[in-house]
CSV table of C-alpha atoms and ligand atoms in Angstrom, one decimal:
chain,number,residue,atom,x,y,z
C,44,MET,CA,-74.2,6.6,-73.9
C,45,SER,CA,-72.9,9.9,-75.2
C,46,TYR,CA,-69.8,9.8,-72.8
C,47,PHE,CA,-69.0,6.4,-74.0
C,48,VAL,CA,-69.1,6.8,-77.8
C,49,SER,CA,-66.5,9.5,-77.6
C,50,ILE,CA,-64.0,7.1,-76.0
C,51,GLN,CA,-61.0,6.8,-78.3
C,52,MET,CA,-59.0,3.5,-78.2
C,53,ASP,CA,-55.7,2.9,-79.8
C,54,LYS,CA,-55.3,-0.6,-81.3
C,55,ASN,CA,-51.6,-0.1,-81.8
C,56,SER,CA,-50.9,0.9,-78.2
C,57,LYS,CA,-48.9,-1.4,-75.9
C,58,THR,CA,-51.6,-0.9,-73.2
C,59,PRO,CA,-54.2,-3.7,-73.6
C,60,MET,CA,-57.6,-2.6,-75.0
C,61,TYR,CA,-59.5,-3.6,-71.9
C,62,GLN,CA,-57.2,-1.5,-69.7
C,63,GLN,CA,-57.5,1.5,-72.1
C,64,LEU,CA,-61.3,1.3,-71.8
C,65,GLY,CA,-61.1,0.7,-68.0
C,66,ASP,CA,-58.8,3.8,-67.6
C,67,HIS,CA,-61.2,6.0,-69.7
C,68,LEU,CA,-64.1,4.9,-67.5
C,69,TYR,CA,-62.1,5.4,-64.4
C,70,GLU,CA,-61.4,8.9,-65.4
C,71,LEU,CA,-65.1,9.6,-66.0
C,72,ILE,CA,-65.9,8.2,-62.5
C,73,GLU,CA,-63.0,10.1,-60.9
C,74,LYS,CA,-64.2,13.4,-62.5
C,75,ASN,CA,-67.7,12.6,-61.2
C,76,ILE,CA,-69.1,12.6,-64.8
C,77,LEU,CA,-70.3,9.1,-64.0
C,78,LYS,CA,-72.0,9.6,-60.7
C,79,PRO,CA,-72.3,7.0,-57.9
C,80,ASN,CA,-74.7,4.2,-58.6
C,81,THR,CA,-74.9,5.0,-62.4
C,82,LYS,CA,-75.4,1.9,-64.4
C,83,LEU,CA,-72.7,1.3,-66.9
C,84,PRO,CA,-73.9,0.4,-70.5
C,85,PRO,CA,-74.7,-3.2,-71.2
C,86,ILE,CA,-71.6,-5.1,-72.4
C,87,ARG,CA,-72.9,-5.8,-75.9
C,88,SER,CA,-74.2,-2.3,-76.7
C,89,LEU,CA,-70.9,-0.7,-75.5
C,90,ALA,CA,-68.9,-3.2,-77.5
C,91,THR,CA,-71.0,-2.5,-80.6
C,92,ASN,CA,-70.7,1.2,-80.2
C,93,LEU,CA,-66.9,1.1,-79.7
C,94,LYS,CA,-66.5,-1.6,-82.4
C,95,ILE,CA,-64.6,-3.8,-80.0
C,96,ASN,CA,-65.0,-7.4,-78.8
C,97,PRO,CA,-67.5,-7.9,-75.9
C,98,SER,CA,-64.8,-9.7,-73.9
C,99,THR,CA,-62.8,-6.4,-73.9
C,100,VAL,CA,-65.7,-4.7,-72.1
C,101,VAL,CA,-66.1,-7.7,-69.7
C,102,ASN,CA,-62.4,-7.4,-68.8
C,103,ALA,CA,-62.6,-3.6,-68.5
C,104,TYR,CA,-65.5,-3.9,-66.1
C,105,LYS,CA,-63.6,-6.6,-64.1
C,106,TYR,CA,-60.6,-4.3,-64.0
C,107,LEU,CA,-62.7,-1.5,-62.5
C,108,GLU,CA,-64.3,-3.9,-60.1
C,109,ASN,CA,-60.9,-5.0,-58.9
C,110,LYS,CA,-60.1,-1.3,-58.3
C,111,GLY,CA,-63.3,-1.1,-56.2
C,112,VAL,CA,-64.8,1.7,-58.3
C,113,VAL,CA,-67.7,-0.3,-59.7
C,114,TYR,CA,-69.8,-3.2,-58.5
C,115,SER,CA,-71.8,-5.8,-60.3
C,116,GLN,CA,-75.3,-7.0,-59.4
C,117,MET,CA,-76.2,-10.4,-60.6
C,118,GLY,CA,-78.6,-10.3,-63.5
C,119,SER,CA,-78.8,-6.5,-63.4
C,120,GLY,CA,-75.5,-5.0,-64.6
C,121,THR,CA,-72.5,-3.1,-63.5
C,122,TYR,CA,-72.8,0.1,-61.5
C,123,VAL,CA,-70.5,2.9,-60.3
C,124,ALA,CA,-69.6,2.4,-56.6
C,125,PRO,CA,-71.4,4.8,-54.2
C,126,ILE,CA,-68.1,6.0,-52.8
C,127,PRO,CA,-66.0,8.8,-54.1
C,128,VAL,CA,-62.8,7.3,-55.8
C,129,GLU,CA,-60.6,9.3,-53.5
C,130,CYS,CA,-62.1,7.6,-50.4
C,131,LEU,CA,-60.9,4.3,-51.6
C,132,GLN,CA,-57.4,3.3,-50.9
C,133,MET,CA,-56.1,0.8,-53.4
C,134,PRO,CA,-53.4,-1.9,-52.7
C,135,SER,CA,-50.1,-0.2,-53.2
C,136,ILE,CA,-47.4,-2.7,-52.3
C,137,HIS,CA,-45.2,-1.7,-55.2
C,138,SER,CA,-46.6,1.8,-55.7
C,139,SER,CA,-44.1,4.6,-55.8
C,140,ASN,CA,-46.8,7.2,-55.1
C,141,GLN,CA,-46.8,8.2,-51.5
C,142,SER,CA,-50.3,8.6,-50.1
C,143,PRO,CA,-50.7,11.6,-47.7
C,144,ILE,CA,-51.3,9.1,-44.9
C,145,SER,CA,-47.7,7.8,-45.1
C,146,MET,CA,-46.2,11.3,-44.8
C,147,THR,CA,-43.8,11.6,-41.9
C,148,ILE,CA,-43.7,14.3,-39.3
C,149,PRO,CA,-40.4,16.2,-39.3
C,150,MET,CA,-38.5,15.6,-36.1
C,151,THR,CA,-35.7,17.6,-34.5
C,152,THR,CA,-34.4,16.7,-31.0
C,153,SER,CA,-34.7,20.2,-29.6
C,154,ALA,CA,-38.3,20.8,-30.8
C,155,LEU,CA,-41.4,20.7,-28.5
C,156,ASN,CA,-43.2,17.6,-29.7
C,157,PHE,CA,-47.0,18.0,-29.7
C,158,ALA,CA,-47.2,15.3,-32.3
C,159,SER,CA,-45.8,12.5,-30.1
C,160,MET,CA,-48.2,10.1,-28.5
C,161,SER,CA,-45.3,8.5,-26.6
C,162,PRO,CA,-45.5,9.0,-22.8
C,163,SER,CA,-42.9,11.1,-21.0
C,164,THR,CA,-40.0,8.9,-19.9
C,165,ASP,CA,-40.0,10.4,-16.4
C,166,LEU,CA,-43.3,8.6,-15.8
C,167,PHE,CA,-41.7,5.2,-16.4
C,168,PRO,CA,-41.5,3.2,-13.1
C,169,VAL,CA,-37.9,2.2,-13.6
C,170,ALA,CA,-37.0,1.3,-10.0
C,171,ASP,CA,-40.1,-0.9,-9.5
C,172,PHE,CA,-39.5,-2.6,-12.8
C,173,LYS,CA,-35.9,-3.2,-11.8
C,174,GLN,CA,-37.1,-4.9,-8.6
C,175,ALA,CA,-39.5,-7.1,-10.5
C,176,LEU,CA,-36.7,-8.0,-13.0
C,177,ASN,CA,-34.3,-8.9,-10.3
C,178,GLU,CA,-36.9,-11.1,-8.6
C,179,VAL,CA,-37.5,-12.9,-11.9
C,180,LEU,CA,-33.8,-13.5,-12.5
C,181,ASP,CA,-33.4,-14.9,-9.0
C,182,ARG,CA,-36.4,-17.1,-9.3
C,183,ASP,CA,-36.3,-18.3,-12.9
C,184,LYS,CA,-32.6,-18.2,-13.6
C,185,GLY,CA,-31.7,-19.5,-17.1
C,186,ASP,CA,-35.4,-20.3,-17.8
C,187,ALA,CA,-36.0,-16.5,-18.1
C,188,PHE,CA,-33.9,-16.5,-21.2
C,189,SER,CA,-35.3,-19.6,-23.0
C,190,TYR,CA,-37.8,-19.6,-25.9
C,191,GLN,CA,-41.2,-18.6,-24.6
C,192,ASP,CA,-44.5,-20.2,-25.7
C,193,THR,CA,-45.6,-18.6,-28.9
C,194,GLN,CA,-49.0,-17.8,-27.3
C,195,GLY,CA,-47.3,-16.2,-24.4
C,196,TYR,CA,-46.2,-16.8,-20.8
C,197,PHE,CA,-49.1,-18.6,-19.1
C,198,PRO,CA,-49.0,-16.8,-15.7
C,199,LEU,CA,-49.1,-13.5,-17.5
C,200,ARG,CA,-52.1,-14.6,-19.6
C,201,LYS,CA,-53.8,-15.6,-16.4
C,202,THR,CA,-53.0,-12.3,-14.7
C,203,ILE,CA,-54.3,-10.4,-17.7
C,204,CYS,CA,-57.6,-12.2,-17.4
C,205,ARG,CA,-57.9,-10.9,-13.9
C,206,LEU,CA,-56.9,-7.4,-14.9
C,207,ILE,CA,-59.4,-7.0,-17.7
C,208,GLN,CA,-62.3,-8.0,-15.6
C,209,LYS,CA,-62.2,-4.4,-14.5
C,210,SER,CA,-63.1,-3.5,-18.1
C,211,ASN,CA,-66.0,-6.0,-17.9
C,212,ILE,CA,-64.3,-8.5,-20.1
C,213,SER,CA,-64.3,-12.0,-18.9
C,214,THR,CA,-62.1,-14.4,-20.8
C,215,SER,CA,-59.6,-17.3,-20.3
C,216,PRO,CA,-55.9,-17.6,-20.8
C,217,GLU,CA,-56.5,-19.9,-23.8
C,218,LYS,CA,-58.1,-17.1,-25.7
C,219,ILE,CA,-55.2,-14.7,-25.1
C,220,GLN,CA,-52.3,-14.1,-27.4
C,221,ILE,CA,-49.4,-12.1,-26.1
C,222,ILE,CA,-48.0,-9.7,-28.7
C,223,SER,CA,-45.1,-7.3,-29.0
C,224,GLY,CA,-47.3,-4.2,-29.0
C,225,ALA,CA,-50.6,-3.4,-30.6
C,226,GLN,CA,-48.9,-2.6,-33.8
C,227,GLN,CA,-47.7,-6.1,-34.1
C,228,GLY,CA,-51.2,-7.3,-33.3
C,229,ILE,CA,-52.7,-5.4,-36.2
C,230,ASP,CA,-49.9,-6.6,-38.4
C,231,LEU,CA,-50.4,-10.3,-37.4
C,232,ILE,CA,-54.1,-10.2,-38.1
C,233,SER,CA,-53.3,-8.6,-41.5
C,234,LYS,CA,-50.7,-11.3,-42.2
C,235,ALA,CA,-53.0,-14.1,-41.1
C,236,LEU,CA,-56.3,-13.0,-42.6
C,237,LEU,CA,-55.7,-10.6,-45.5
C,238,ARG,CA,-55.1,-11.6,-49.1
C,239,TYR,CA,-54.2,-9.1,-51.9
C,240,GLY,CA,-57.2,-7.1,-52.9
C,241,ASP,CA,-59.3,-7.9,-49.7
C,242,MET,CA,-61.4,-5.1,-48.4
C,243,VAL,CA,-61.0,-3.5,-44.9
C,244,PHE,CA,-63.2,-0.8,-43.5
C,245,ILE,CA,-61.5,1.9,-41.4
C,246,GLU,CA,-62.7,5.0,-39.6
C,247,LYS,CA,-62.1,8.3,-41.3
C,248,PRO,CA,-59.7,9.7,-40.0
C,249,THR,CA,-57.7,6.9,-38.4
C,250,TYR,CA,-54.4,5.7,-37.0
C,251,ASN,CA,-51.9,5.6,-39.9
C,252,GLY,CA,-49.9,2.7,-38.5
C,253,ALA,CA,-52.9,0.4,-39.0
C,254,VAL,CA,-53.4,1.7,-42.5
C,255,ALA,CA,-49.8,1.0,-43.3
C,256,ALA,CA,-50.2,-2.6,-42.0
C,257,PHE,CA,-53.3,-3.2,-44.1
C,258,GLN,CA,-51.6,-1.6,-47.1
C,259,SER,CA,-48.6,-3.9,-46.7
C,260,ARG,CA,-50.9,-6.9,-47.4
C,261,GLY,CA,-52.4,-5.3,-50.4
C,262,ALA,CA,-55.8,-4.5,-48.9
C,263,LYS,CA,-58.3,-2.1,-50.4
C,264,MET,CA,-59.7,0.2,-47.7
C,265,ILE,CA,-62.9,2.2,-47.4
C,266,GLU,CA,-63.1,5.0,-45.0
C,267,ILE,CA,-66.3,5.3,-42.9
C,268,PRO,CA,-66.8,8.9,-41.6
C,269,LEU,CA,-66.8,9.4,-37.9
C,270,GLU,CA,-69.5,11.3,-36.1
C,271,LYS,CA,-69.3,12.7,-32.6
C,272,ASP,CA,-70.2,9.3,-31.0
C,273,GLY,CA,-68.6,6.8,-33.4
C,274,MET,CA,-68.8,5.7,-37.1
C,275,ASP,CA,-71.7,6.9,-39.2
C,276,MET,CA,-73.7,3.7,-39.0
C,277,ASP,CA,-75.9,4.5,-42.0
C,278,THR,CA,-72.9,4.8,-44.3
C,279,LEU,CA,-71.4,1.7,-42.8
C,280,GLU,CA,-74.5,-0.3,-43.5
C,281,ILE,CA,-74.7,1.0,-47.1
C,282,TYR,CA,-71.1,-0.3,-47.7
C,283,LEU,CA,-71.7,-3.5,-45.8
C,284,LYS,CA,-74.5,-4.2,-48.3
C,285,LEU,CA,-72.2,-3.7,-51.2
C,286,TYR,CA,-68.9,-5.2,-50.1
C,287,HIS,CA,-67.8,-7.9,-47.8
C,288,PRO,CA,-64.8,-6.6,-45.8
C,289,LYS,CA,-62.5,-8.9,-44.0
C,290,PHE,CA,-62.8,-6.7,-41.0
C,291,ILE,CA,-63.7,-3.3,-39.6
C,292,TYR,CA,-60.9,-1.5,-37.7
C,293,MET,CA,-61.9,0.9,-35.0
C,294,MET,CA,-61.0,2.4,-31.6
C,295,THR,CA,-63.8,2.5,-29.0
C,296,TYR,CA,-62.2,5.1,-26.7
C,297,TYR,CA,-60.3,8.3,-27.4
C,298,GLN,CA,-60.0,7.4,-31.0
C,299,ASN,CA,-56.6,8.4,-32.6
C,300,PRO,CA,-56.6,11.2,-33.9
C,301,THR,CA,-60.1,12.6,-33.1
C,302,GLY,CA,-60.4,11.7,-29.4
C,303,ILE,CA,-64.0,10.4,-30.1
C,304,SER,CA,-65.5,7.7,-27.9
C,305,TYR,CA,-68.3,5.4,-29.0
C,306,SER,CA,-71.8,5.8,-27.5
C,307,PRO,CA,-73.4,2.7,-26.0
C,308,GLU,CA,-76.0,2.8,-28.9
C,309,LYS,CA,-73.2,2.8,-31.6
C,310,LYS,CA,-71.3,0.0,-29.9
C,311,ARG,CA,-74.5,-2.1,-29.9
C,312,LYS,CA,-75.3,-1.2,-33.5
C,313,LEU,CA,-71.8,-2.0,-34.7
C,314,LEU,CA,-71.9,-5.4,-33.1
C,315,ASP,CA,-75.3,-6.0,-34.6
C,316,LEU,CA,-74.1,-5.1,-38.1
C,317,ALA,CA,-71.0,-7.2,-37.7
C,318,GLU,CA,-73.2,-10.2,-36.9
C,319,GLN,CA,-75.8,-9.4,-39.6
C,320,TYR,CA,-73.1,-9.0,-42.4
C,321,ASP,CA,-70.7,-11.7,-41.0
C,322,VAL,CA,-67.6,-9.5,-40.5
C,323,TYR,CA,-65.0,-9.2,-37.7
C,324,ILE,CA,-64.2,-6.0,-35.9
C,325,ILE,CA,-60.7,-5.2,-34.8
C,326,GLU,CA,-61.1,-3.2,-31.6
C,327,ASP,CA,-57.8,-1.3,-30.9
C,328,ASP,CA,-57.9,-0.5,-27.2
C,329,TYR,CA,-54.7,1.5,-27.1
C,330,LEU,CA,-55.9,4.0,-24.4
C,331,SER,CA,-59.2,3.3,-22.7
C,332,ASP,CA,-57.7,3.5,-19.2
C,333,MET,CA,-56.8,7.2,-19.7
C,334,PHE,CA,-60.3,8.5,-18.7
C,335,PHE,CA,-60.5,11.8,-16.9
C,336,ILE,CA,-64.2,11.6,-15.9
C,337,HIS,CA,-65.0,8.7,-13.8
C,338,GLN,CA,-67.0,6.3,-15.9
C,339,PRO,CA,-66.7,2.6,-16.4
C,340,THR,CA,-65.1,1.8,-19.7
C,341,ILE,CA,-67.0,-0.8,-21.6
C,342,PRO,CA,-65.0,-2.0,-24.6
C,343,LEU,CA,-66.8,-3.5,-27.5
C,344,LYS,CA,-65.3,-6.9,-26.4
C,345,ALA,CA,-67.2,-6.7,-23.2
C,346,LEU,CA,-70.5,-6.7,-25.2
C,347,ASP,CA,-69.3,-9.2,-27.8
C,348,HIS,CA,-71.6,-12.2,-27.2
C,349,LYS,CA,-71.3,-13.5,-30.8
C,350,ASN,CA,-67.5,-13.5,-31.0
C,351,ARG,CA,-67.2,-10.9,-33.6
C,352,VAL,CA,-64.5,-8.8,-31.9
C,353,ILE,CA,-60.7,-9.2,-32.2
C,354,TYR,CA,-59.6,-7.2,-29.1
C,355,ILE,CA,-56.2,-5.7,-29.1
C,356,LYS,CA,-54.8,-4.0,-25.9
C,357,SER,CA,-51.5,-2.1,-25.8
C,358,PHE,CA,-49.4,-1.5,-22.7
C,359,SER,CA,-47.5,1.3,-24.5
C,360,LYS,CA,-49.4,4.4,-23.5
C,361,ASN,CA,-50.3,3.4,-19.9
C,362,PHE,CA,-46.9,1.8,-19.2
C,363,MET,CA,-43.7,1.8,-21.3
C,364,PRO,CA,-43.7,1.7,-25.1
C,365,GLY,CA,-40.2,0.3,-25.3
C,366,LEU,CA,-41.3,-2.9,-23.6
C,367,ARG,CA,-43.3,-3.8,-26.7
C,368,LEU,CA,-46.0,-5.6,-24.8
C,369,GLY,CA,-49.7,-6.1,-25.5
C,370,PHE,CA,-52.2,-8.8,-25.9
C,371,MET,CA,-55.1,-9.9,-28.1
C,372,ILE,CA,-58.3,-11.8,-27.4
C,373,LEU,CA,-59.3,-13.7,-30.5
C,374,PRO,CA,-62.4,-15.5,-31.6
C,375,LYS,CA,-61.7,-19.3,-31.5
C,376,THR,CA,-62.1,-19.6,-35.3
C,377,LEU,CA,-59.2,-17.2,-35.9
C,378,PHE,CA,-56.8,-18.3,-33.2
C,379,GLN,CA,-54.7,-20.9,-35.0
C,380,GLN,CA,-54.1,-18.7,-38.1
C,381,VAL,CA,-52.9,-15.8,-35.9
C,382,LEU,CA,-50.8,-18.1,-33.7
C,383,ALA,CA,-49.1,-19.4,-36.9
C,384,ALA,CA,-48.5,-15.8,-38.0
C,385,LYS,CA,-46.9,-15.0,-34.6
C,386,GLN,CA,-44.7,-18.0,-34.8
C,387,THR,CA,-43.3,-17.1,-38.2
C,388,THR,CA,-42.9,-13.4,-37.3
C,389,ASP,CA,-40.8,-13.6,-34.1
C,390,ILE,CA,-41.6,-17.0,-32.5
C,391,ALA,CA,-42.6,-15.3,-29.3
C,392,THR,CA,-42.6,-12.0,-27.4
C,393,SER,CA,-39.6,-11.7,-25.1
C,394,GLY,CA,-40.0,-14.2,-22.2
C,395,LEU,CA,-37.9,-12.1,-19.9
C,396,LEU,CA,-40.1,-9.1,-20.3
C,397,GLN,CA,-43.3,-11.1,-20.1
C,398,ARG,CA,-42.1,-12.7,-16.8
C,399,THR,CA,-41.0,-9.3,-15.4
C,400,PHE,CA,-44.3,-7.6,-16.3
C,401,GLU,CA,-46.2,-10.5,-14.7
C,402,ARG,CA,-44.2,-10.1,-11.5
C,403,TYR,CA,-44.6,-6.3,-11.6
C,404,ILE,CA,-48.4,-6.8,-11.7
C,405,SER,CA,-48.4,-9.4,-9.0
C,406,LEU,CA,-46.5,-7.0,-6.7
C,407,HIS,CA,-49.6,-4.8,-6.9
C,408,LEU,CA,-47.7,-2.1,-8.6
C,409,TRP,CA,-49.8,-1.9,-11.8
C,410,GLU,CA,-53.0,-0.3,-10.6
C,411,GLU,CA,-51.1,2.2,-8.6
C,412,HIS,CA,-49.0,3.1,-11.7
C,413,VAL,CA,-51.9,3.5,-14.0
C,414,GLU,CA,-53.7,5.7,-11.5
C,415,LYS,CA,-50.6,7.9,-11.1
C,416,VAL,CA,-50.2,8.3,-14.9
C,417,ARG,CA,-53.9,9.1,-15.3
C,418,LYS,CA,-53.6,11.9,-12.7
C,419,VAL,CA,-50.6,13.4,-14.5
C,420,TYR,CA,-52.3,13.3,-17.8
C,421,GLN,CA,-55.5,14.7,-16.4
C,422,PHE,CA,-53.6,17.6,-14.9
C,423,ARG,CA,-51.9,18.3,-18.3
C,424,TYR,CA,-55.2,17.9,-20.1
C,425,GLU,CA,-57.0,20.4,-17.9
C,426,TYR,CA,-54.0,22.8,-18.1
C,427,LEU,CA,-54.0,22.6,-21.9
C,428,LEU,CA,-57.8,23.3,-22.1
C,429,GLU,CA,-57.4,26.3,-19.8
C,430,LYS,CA,-54.6,27.7,-22.0
C,431,ILE,CA,-56.5,27.1,-25.2
C,432,GLU,CA,-59.6,28.8,-23.6
C,433,LYS,CA,-57.4,31.7,-22.6
C,434,LYS,CA,-55.2,32.2,-25.7
C,435,LEU,CA,-57.1,30.6,-28.6
C,436,LYS,CA,-60.7,31.1,-27.7
C,437,ASN,CA,-62.9,31.3,-30.8
C,438,ARG,CA,-59.9,30.6,-33.0
C,439,VAL,CA,-59.9,26.8,-32.8
C,440,LEU,CA,-62.8,24.4,-32.6
C,441,TYR,CA,-62.7,21.2,-30.6
C,442,THR,CA,-64.7,18.8,-28.5
C,443,PRO,CA,-63.1,18.0,-25.2
C,444,PRO,CA,-62.5,14.2,-25.3
C,445,ASN,CA,-62.4,13.9,-21.4
C,446,GLY,CA,-59.6,11.3,-21.8
C,447,GLY,CA,-56.8,10.1,-23.9
C,448,LEU,CA,-53.6,11.9,-24.8
C,449,SER,CA,-54.5,14.5,-27.4
C,450,LEU,CA,-56.9,17.1,-28.7
C,451,TRP,CA,-58.3,17.3,-32.3
C,452,LEU,CA,-58.5,21.0,-33.2
C,453,GLN,CA,-59.9,22.7,-36.2
C,454,LEU,CA,-58.6,26.0,-37.7
C,455,PRO,CA,-60.5,28.3,-39.9
C,456,LYS,CA,-60.6,26.8,-43.4
C,457,ASN,CA,-58.7,29.6,-45.2
C,458,ILE,CA,-55.6,29.1,-43.0
C,459,SER,CA,-53.2,26.9,-44.8
C,460,MET,CA,-52.2,24.0,-42.6
C,461,GLU,CA,-49.0,23.6,-44.5
C,462,ILE,CA,-47.9,27.1,-43.8
C,463,PHE,CA,-49.1,26.9,-40.2
C,464,CYS,CA,-47.1,23.7,-39.6
C,465,ASP,CA,-44.0,25.2,-41.3
C,466,LEU,CA,-44.1,28.4,-39.3
C,467,LEU,CA,-44.5,26.4,-36.1
C,468,LEU,CA,-41.6,24.2,-37.1
C,469,GLN,CA,-39.4,27.3,-37.6
C,470,LYS,CA,-40.2,28.0,-33.9
C,471,GLN,CA,-39.4,24.4,-33.0
C,472,ILE,CA,-43.0,23.3,-32.4
C,473,ILE,CA,-44.2,20.1,-34.0
C,474,ILE,CA,-47.9,19.2,-34.4
C,475,ALA,CA,-49.6,16.5,-36.4
C,476,PRO,CA,-51.7,17.8,-39.4
C,477,GLY,CA,-55.0,16.2,-40.1
C,478,SER,CA,-54.0,15.0,-43.6
C,479,LEU,CA,-51.8,12.4,-42.0
C,480,PHE,CA,-54.8,10.5,-40.8
C,481,SER,CA,-56.8,10.0,-44.0
C,482,PHE,CA,-56.1,9.4,-47.6
C,483,SER,CA,-59.1,11.4,-48.8
C,484,PRO,CA,-59.8,15.1,-48.4
C,485,GLY,CA,-61.7,16.4,-45.5
C,486,HIS,CA,-59.3,17.1,-42.6
C,487,GLU,CA,-57.0,19.7,-44.1
C,488,SER,CA,-58.1,22.2,-41.5
C,489,TYR,CA,-57.5,19.9,-38.5
C,490,PHE,CA,-54.5,19.1,-36.4
C,491,ARG,CA,-53.8,16.7,-33.5
C,492,LEU,CA,-52.2,18.3,-30.4
C,493,SER,CA,-50.8,15.7,-28.1
C,494,PHE,CA,-49.9,16.3,-24.4
C,495,ALA,CA,-48.3,12.9,-23.9
C,496,ASP,CA,-44.7,14.2,-23.9
C,497,VAL,CA,-44.8,17.9,-22.9
C,498,THR,CA,-44.7,19.5,-19.5
C,499,THR,CA,-47.1,22.3,-18.4
C,500,GLU,CA,-44.4,24.9,-19.0
C,501,GLU,CA,-44.0,23.6,-22.5
C,502,ILE,CA,-47.8,23.6,-23.0
C,503,ASP,CA,-47.8,27.2,-21.9
C,504,TYR,CA,-45.0,28.2,-24.3
C,505,GLY,CA,-46.4,26.1,-27.2
C,506,ILE,CA,-49.9,27.5,-27.0
C,507,GLY,CA,-48.3,31.0,-26.9
C,508,ILE,CA,-46.4,30.3,-30.1
C,509,ILE,CA,-49.5,28.8,-31.8
C,510,LYS,CA,-51.4,32.0,-30.9
C,511,GLU,CA,-48.6,34.2,-32.3
C,512,THR,CA,-48.5,32.1,-35.5
C,513,LEU,CA,-52.3,32.4,-35.9
C,514,ASP,CA,-52.0,36.2,-35.4
C,515,ILE,CA,-49.5,36.4,-38.2
C,516,LEU,CA,-51.5,34.2,-40.6
C,517,GLU,CA,-54.8,36.0,-39.9
C,518,GLN,CA,-53.2,39.4,-40.5
C,519,SER,CA,-51.7,38.2,-43.8
C,520,SER,CA,-54.9,36.6,-45.0
C,521,PRO,CA,-57.3,39.1,-46.6
C,522,PHE,CA,-60.0,36.4,-46.6
C,523,TYR,CA,-59.7,35.4,-43.0
C,524,THR,CA,-63.0,34.3,-41.5
C,525,SER,CA,-63.4,33.5,-37.9
C,526,LEU,CA,-64.7,30.0,-36.9
C,527,LEU,CA,-67.6,31.5,-35.2
S,31,PLP,C1,-54.3,3.7,-32.2
S,31,PLP,C2,-53.0,3.1,-32.0
S,31,PLP,N1,-52.9,1.8,-32.1
S,31,PLP,C3,-51.7,1.1,-31.9
S,31,PLP,C4,-50.6,1.8,-31.6
S,31,PLP,C5,-49.3,1.1,-31.5
S,31,PLP,O1,-49.1,0.8,-30.2
S,31,PLP,P1,-48.0,-0.2,-29.6
S,31,PLP,O2,-46.9,0.7,-29.1
S,31,PLP,O3,-48.6,-1.0,-28.6
S,31,PLP,O4,-47.5,-1.0,-30.8
S,31,PLP,C6,-50.6,3.2,-31.5
S,31,PLP,C7,-49.4,4.0,-31.3
S,31,PLP,O5,-49.4,5.2,-31.2
S,31,PLP,C8,-51.9,3.9,-31.7
S,31,PLP,O6,-52.0,5.2,-31.6
């Protein structure tokens, strides 16, 4: 009680009394003076001690509960949440404070862009797509330009069902919703399902475009740390016992930014927990076809016998991002809400592009293209690993992801990522610092290096510059310690 009796409240202030008390308690929690799971004083005794009305304490506790920093247990009292305040992202629709996750990467046209996850434009099958487009125009004439069904062009949905059987997913066109890219899928689900203050669990670190979509609906977010084979399931379960999130957002393969893929055990455990605690999972499959070691990819959706998974697939990384095409497979219970959100957002994804893409797949050009792109990326990936081994050995730590479009590298902790990025930028090299992918501390010494949009010559040059920059920083840092 000693921390509490010293709380000073100002009856003449314009800030309501409950908020003053709440803010004092918040500060004690933030400074870790009140530790996780500490029981807050009973309402009556705190009110007596502070000579205030019990309803002020009730409102202060509610205010803190809304912020997600305390939780109440029926008949037992109010406790400090078991999660550091900085790991909790509060709704910030009107907030002027920029969270680190919304920082932007500086772009100059002449720079080598190791931050971009956008595929090189020379890989785009322009001539084949043109052929498919011409065939569609000759075949469908004006119909190609009419409003399309909100759910999506039926023949494309049918074709997609056939395509994803390769990923062990069997579904029907009725369960598929065509979307204008995975980002729209995430946004539509947020629009359809989230209300201000709802909770969403995300991986730590994660794709900042998803965080921005959840934030735009006023969601609270809890970051669940990633391990080498997926989310930390023990931590996830602790939080599932305390909160009831609307959904858990995750990437099964080559997670952005870490490159982590889920083990079969973690996939099963995640599905079990979703079932046990009655939550949905958003599986963002933005990249699973970019594997470099032959192995069947088994998305969570392929194992989803209880209809817990909202599966989102993008055609941006394996095809062309400017098409803005993707699809979702939704549990039946959510379909109508998401369809209504799609209708109010853009009525439908471009019918012309859906028809052309369907024709492109029917011409048997799709598999061939994905195979070609995979080989190009695999070559770049192996080249990059070789250069890193040669020039940065023992100076960066990483786990080879064996797929995807990027590496997640760690520098020695006493090298400032900010200075490192600035020096690289002066040499026209852009990388993505780890702090972009989380709103709590923990990834300051990491960066994502993408090989999506760089040639082997550029990789060679870029890694050379990274080496030189590390040389400069190590020489100027008296406290430099090797990673080994
Ligand atoms: C993990 C992840 N999900 C979704 C997207 C957005 O994809 P799309 O272009 O299909 O909207 C990206 C883009 O980089 C991404 O990295």
